[in-house]
Each structure stands twice: as structure tokens, then as C-alpha cells.
Amino acid sequence: MAETKIKKLFGQSMIPKRFADKNFEGYEATEKGQYQALKSCMDFAQELKTGWFSGKTLLLIGTPGTGKTHLACAVGHDAIKQGRTVLYTTVTRLLEDIKSSWNDKDRSVKNIIGRYVSVDLLIMDEIGAFRGISEREKDYLFEVINARYEQMKPMIAVSNLRLSGADSIEAYLEERSFDRLCEQARLVVFGWESFRRKSLC
């Protein structure tokens, strides 16, 4: 019964196929920064077990290919094993999902936003991957982030952007959303060479 439930929760999580088997044990750490990133994410997962509705956020930022999504999904897998609901999305997919309701009488913006708010753990990847974001879209992101903030629900935010300043998460999301993500946040910076490029012949 437990195994069936876990499979169902994983199927609903929308974790991409490439990251379906990514866990803490499979993270390849060979230098100090990588070991620290792994420990921080494992600590975050452990903190959730003892205080799920504590409003904590995990911020994973750094260059592409350094294992951010791997560790974010590893936290997600750990939560699913506890019987928690998890939802993985890119910011682009989240916004497209919301905008798809504009001309659909059977779907409302409120209900779609509610889906991202209702799950126990939300993983938002690729924050700032596409620079063009309207004020209306920023408002939608704020609604999701703020509702989870108010309900003390944990989030994982993943981005290749810097934390603050020009061309940053702060500039992309704007102050309201960024400020809420930062409260009770564990920040992990990934600053090493891309794992993907190491596989080049």
C-alpha cells in the first residue's frame, strides 16, 4: 500500500524523467563546495521532517550544469517518501499554465494558482531562464509565492541568476516576491564547472 501511494505521489509530482532517479546518494561530490551543497540540501530535507509547516525556503543559485536541479529533486524524492505531495515546475511552465486559462471557460486562474499553492512542497526551477516577464506575470508569481508564504509551506527556488543586483532573481521576481523567498531561506551557491561539459569527448 505504501509503495503504491509513493508511486502515485511521484507520478503527480511532474519531476522530469531525467531526474526521476536523482537522489542524495547519486550526487557526485568531489570538492568542498559540492560537499557543502549536498549537506545543505540534506539538512533542509531533514528540517522538513521535523517542522514541515515552518515556512522554510531552499534557494539554489549558480551556473548551469552544476547539480541544482538534481539536489532539488532529491529533496522532492525524500518528501514523497514521507507521503508528502510535491510539484516540480519551471517558472515558464507555471506562467503558461496560468495563461492557458484565459480563454478556457472550464479553468480559472484562481484554481490553477491553487494547484501550486495546495501541494506540500513546490519546486520552482529555471527562475529567470527567459528574461521577458510582464508585470502581470510577476503578479501571478507573487500570488503563488505569497500564498505559500502565508500558509508557511516550503518552497525550493532554482536559478542560474545571481541573488541580487542587475540581472538577478531579485530583479526578475521584483521585491515583493523576492523578499518573501528570502525569509527563513537556506541559500546554496553552486559555483563550479558544469557536470555536463565533463562528459564531452
Tab-separated table of C-alpha atoms in Angstrom:
chain	number	residue	atom	x	y	z
A	1	MET	CA	0.000	0.000	0.000
A	2	ALA	CA	2.779	2.427	0.950
A	3	GLU	CA	4.707	1.658	-2.241
A	4	THR	CA	1.579	2.236	-4.348
A	5	LYS	CA	0.991	5.587	-2.654
A	6	ILE	CA	4.607	6.663	-3.221
A	7	LYS	CA	4.399	5.761	-6.923
A	8	LYS	CA	1.178	7.761	-7.210
A	9	LEU	CA	2.691	10.779	-5.461
A	10	PHE	CA	5.755	10.612	-7.680
A	11	GLY	CA	3.586	10.418	-10.805
A	12	GLN	CA	1.738	13.542	-9.713
A	13	SER	CA	4.941	15.442	-8.899
A	14	MET	CA	5.844	16.237	-12.524
A	15	ILE	CA	9.521	15.618	-11.738
A	16	PRO	CA	11.136	15.230	-15.202
A	17	LYS	CA	12.153	11.765	-16.406
A	18	ARG	CA	15.833	12.755	-16.417
A	19	PHE	CA	15.616	13.436	-12.673
A	20	ALA	CA	13.318	10.548	-11.794
A	21	ASP	CA	16.110	8.605	-10.098
A	22	LYS	CA	18.161	11.511	-8.747
A	23	ASN	CA	18.776	11.232	-5.021
A	24	PHE	CA	21.333	12.380	-2.480
A	25	GLU	CA	23.353	9.193	-2.812
A	26	GLY	CA	23.755	9.722	-6.558
A	27	TYR	CA	25.076	13.283	-6.308
A	28	GLU	CA	28.707	13.333	-7.407
A	29	ALA	CA	30.615	15.483	-4.908
A	30	THR	CA	34.367	15.761	-5.428
A	31	GLU	CA	35.232	19.173	-3.956
A	32	LYS	CA	34.444	21.196	-0.859
A	33	GLY	CA	31.710	23.361	-2.394
A	34	GLN	CA	29.874	20.322	-3.742
A	35	TYR	CA	30.014	18.537	-0.399
A	36	GLN	CA	28.668	21.672	1.289
A	37	ALA	CA	25.824	21.938	-1.260
A	38	LEU	CA	24.919	18.288	-0.712
A	39	LYS	CA	24.954	18.683	3.077
A	40	SER	CA	22.844	21.863	2.947
A	41	CYS	CA	20.168	20.166	0.844
A	42	MET	CA	20.180	17.064	3.042
A	43	ASP	CA	19.878	19.293	6.116
A	44	PHE	CA	16.935	21.107	4.516
A	45	ALA	CA	15.201	17.780	3.823
A	46	GLN	CA	15.788	16.744	7.435
A	47	GLU	CA	14.424	20.048	8.744
A	48	LEU	CA	11.209	19.474	6.808
A	49	LYS	CA	10.706	16.149	8.560
A	50	THR	CA	10.727	17.794	11.976
A	51	GLY	CA	8.959	21.037	11.067
A	52	TRP	CA	7.056	20.787	7.815
A	53	PHE	CA	4.981	23.946	8.137
A	54	SER	CA	7.837	26.197	9.188
A	55	GLY	CA	7.842	28.369	6.067
A	56	LYS	CA	11.382	27.468	5.035
A	57	THR	CA	12.769	28.076	1.541
A	58	LEU	CA	15.750	26.500	-0.189
A	59	LEU	CA	17.454	28.850	-2.679
A	60	LEU	CA	19.762	27.104	-5.146
A	61	ILE	CA	21.631	29.502	-7.429
A	62	GLY	CA	24.652	29.239	-9.702
A	63	THR	CA	25.909	28.348	-13.142
A	64	PRO	CA	24.182	25.765	-15.397
A	65	GLY	CA	25.003	22.093	-15.090
A	66	THR	CA	26.245	22.181	-11.503
A	67	GLY	CA	23.616	19.896	-9.974
A	68	LYS	CA	20.997	22.345	-8.711
A	69	THR	CA	18.007	20.535	-10.186
A	70	HIS	CA	19.453	17.160	-9.156
A	71	LEU	CA	19.539	18.193	-5.500
A	72	ALA	CA	16.184	19.991	-5.673
A	73	CYS	CA	14.564	16.798	-6.983
A	74	ALA	CA	16.437	14.743	-4.371
A	75	VAL	CA	14.712	16.811	-1.684
A	76	GLY	CA	11.452	16.212	-3.545
A	77	HIS	CA	12.007	12.451	-3.599
A	78	ASP	CA	12.712	12.491	0.116
A	79	ALA	CA	9.457	14.365	0.763
A	80	ILE	CA	7.472	11.925	-1.387
A	81	LYS	CA	8.831	9.007	0.640
A	82	GLN	CA	7.292	10.729	3.672
A	83	GLY	CA	3.932	10.742	1.914
A	84	ARG	CA	4.067	14.448	1.077
A	85	THR	CA	2.717	15.960	-2.125
A	86	VAL	CA	5.378	17.574	-4.322
A	87	LEU	CA	5.095	19.566	-7.536
A	88	TYR	CA	8.010	20.403	-9.822
A	89	THR	CA	7.648	23.177	-12.386
A	90	THR	CA	9.687	25.671	-14.309
A	91	VAL	CA	8.560	29.276	-13.949
A	92	THR	CA	7.810	29.369	-17.675
A	93	ARG	CA	5.535	26.322	-17.411
A	94	LEU	CA	3.781	27.768	-14.373
A	95	LEU	CA	3.027	31.022	-16.188
A	96	GLU	CA	1.938	29.231	-19.364
A	97	ASP	CA	-0.383	27.077	-17.267
A	98	ILE	CA	-1.985	30.166	-15.749
A	99	LYS	CA	-2.292	31.995	-19.073
A	100	SER	CA	-3.859	28.948	-20.727
A	101	SER	CA	-6.964	29.553	-18.621
A	102	TRP	CA	-7.654	32.957	-20.122
A	103	ASN	CA	-9.689	31.526	-22.993
A	104	ASP	CA	-10.845	28.358	-21.247
A	105	LYS	CA	-14.212	28.625	-19.530
A	106	ASP	CA	-13.616	25.369	-17.647
A	107	ARG	CA	-10.392	26.556	-15.987
A	108	SER	CA	-9.843	29.647	-13.855
A	109	VAL	CA	-6.655	31.476	-12.865
A	110	LYS	CA	-7.662	31.070	-9.230
A	111	ASN	CA	-7.931	27.282	-9.493
A	112	ILE	CA	-4.625	26.932	-11.335
A	113	ILE	CA	-2.797	29.076	-8.804
A	114	GLY	CA	-4.494	26.993	-6.113
A	115	ARG	CA	-2.872	23.869	-7.519
A	116	TYR	CA	0.618	25.309	-6.999
A	117	VAL	CA	-0.291	26.523	-3.531
A	118	SER	CA	-2.010	23.347	-2.300
A	119	VAL	CA	0.917	20.915	-2.580
A	120	ASP	CA	3.163	20.363	0.424
A	121	LEU	CA	6.395	21.207	-1.436
A	122	LEU	CA	6.732	23.355	-4.563
A	123	ILE	CA	9.933	23.239	-6.629
A	124	MET	CA	10.279	26.226	-8.977
A	125	ASP	CA	13.108	25.740	-11.457
A	126	GLU	CA	14.637	27.951	-14.145
A	127	ILE	CA	13.755	31.242	-12.476
A	128	GLY	CA	14.791	33.894	-14.966
A	129	ALA	CA	15.609	31.486	-17.813
A	130	PHE	CA	13.554	33.691	-20.119
A	131	ARG	CA	14.164	37.341	-19.320
A	132	GLY	CA	10.954	38.788	-20.726
A	133	ILE	CA	8.324	38.773	-17.986
A	134	SER	CA	5.409	41.188	-17.809
A	135	GLU	CA	4.127	42.966	-14.723
A	136	ARG	CA	1.018	40.819	-14.882
A	137	GLU	CA	3.129	37.657	-14.881
A	138	LYS	CA	5.114	38.977	-11.903
A	139	ASP	CA	1.806	39.456	-10.114
A	140	TYR	CA	0.882	35.808	-10.776
A	141	LEU	CA	4.204	34.615	-9.384
A	142	PHE	CA	3.663	36.821	-6.352
A	143	GLU	CA	0.244	35.263	-5.768
A	144	VAL	CA	1.754	31.778	-5.721
A	145	ILE	CA	4.759	32.719	-3.580
A	146	ASN	CA	2.754	34.877	-1.179
A	147	ALA	CA	0.019	32.295	-0.640
A	148	ARG	CA	2.602	29.647	0.205
A	149	TYR	CA	4.425	32.154	2.409
A	150	GLU	CA	1.236	32.928	4.329
A	151	GLN	CA	0.462	29.229	4.780
A	152	MET	CA	4.055	28.520	5.930
A	153	LYS	CA	4.577	25.975	3.137
A	154	PRO	CA	8.134	25.172	1.995
A	155	MET	CA	9.494	26.071	-1.429
A	156	ILE	CA	12.616	25.335	-3.425
A	157	ALA	CA	13.701	28.064	-5.860
A	158	VAL	CA	16.318	27.245	-8.509
A	159	SER	CA	18.023	29.769	-10.777
A	160	ASN	CA	21.114	30.464	-12.864
A	161	LEU	CA	20.822	34.151	-11.966
A	162	ARG	CA	22.627	35.985	-9.207
A	163	LEU	CA	20.781	36.600	-5.958
A	164	SER	CA	20.571	40.393	-6.173
A	165	GLY	CA	21.606	43.356	-8.301
A	166	ALA	CA	21.271	43.700	-12.068
A	167	ASP	CA	20.156	40.567	-13.931
A	168	SER	CA	19.280	38.779	-10.678
A	169	ILE	CA	16.453	36.799	-9.098
A	170	GLU	CA	15.522	39.904	-7.154
A	171	ALA	CA	15.180	41.975	-10.339
A	172	TYR	CA	13.311	39.203	-12.145
A	173	LEU	CA	10.712	38.494	-9.462
A	174	GLU	CA	10.631	42.046	-8.051
A	175	GLU	CA	10.946	42.986	-4.407
A	176	ARG	CA	7.685	41.612	-3.004
A	177	SER	CA	8.221	38.022	-4.129
A	178	PHE	CA	11.963	38.033	-3.561
A	179	ASP	CA	11.551	39.357	-0.030
A	180	ARG	CA	9.220	36.505	0.896
A	181	LEU	CA	11.523	33.872	-0.569
A	182	CYS	CA	14.412	35.212	1.497
A	183	GLU	CA	12.715	34.939	4.884
A	184	GLN	CA	13.858	31.721	6.620
A	185	ALA	CA	15.802	30.778	3.485
A	186	ARG	CA	18.766	28.446	3.193
A	187	LEU	CA	20.993	29.763	0.371
A	188	VAL	CA	23.273	27.399	-1.558
A	189	VAL	CA	25.589	28.796	-4.254
A	190	PHE	CA	26.828	26.454	-6.998
A	191	GLY	CA	29.998	27.923	-8.490
A	192	TRP	CA	31.923	25.081	-10.082
A	193	GLU	CA	32.323	23.645	-13.571
A	194	SER	CA	29.329	22.116	-15.317
A	195	PHE	CA	28.974	18.350	-14.835
A	196	ARG	CA	27.508	18.143	-18.338
A	197	ARG	CA	30.601	19.541	-20.004
A	198	LYS	CA	32.802	16.979	-18.301
A	199	SER	CA	31.184	14.320	-20.460
A	200	LEU	CA	32.417	15.931	-23.677
A	201	CYS	CA	34.841	13.747	-25.606
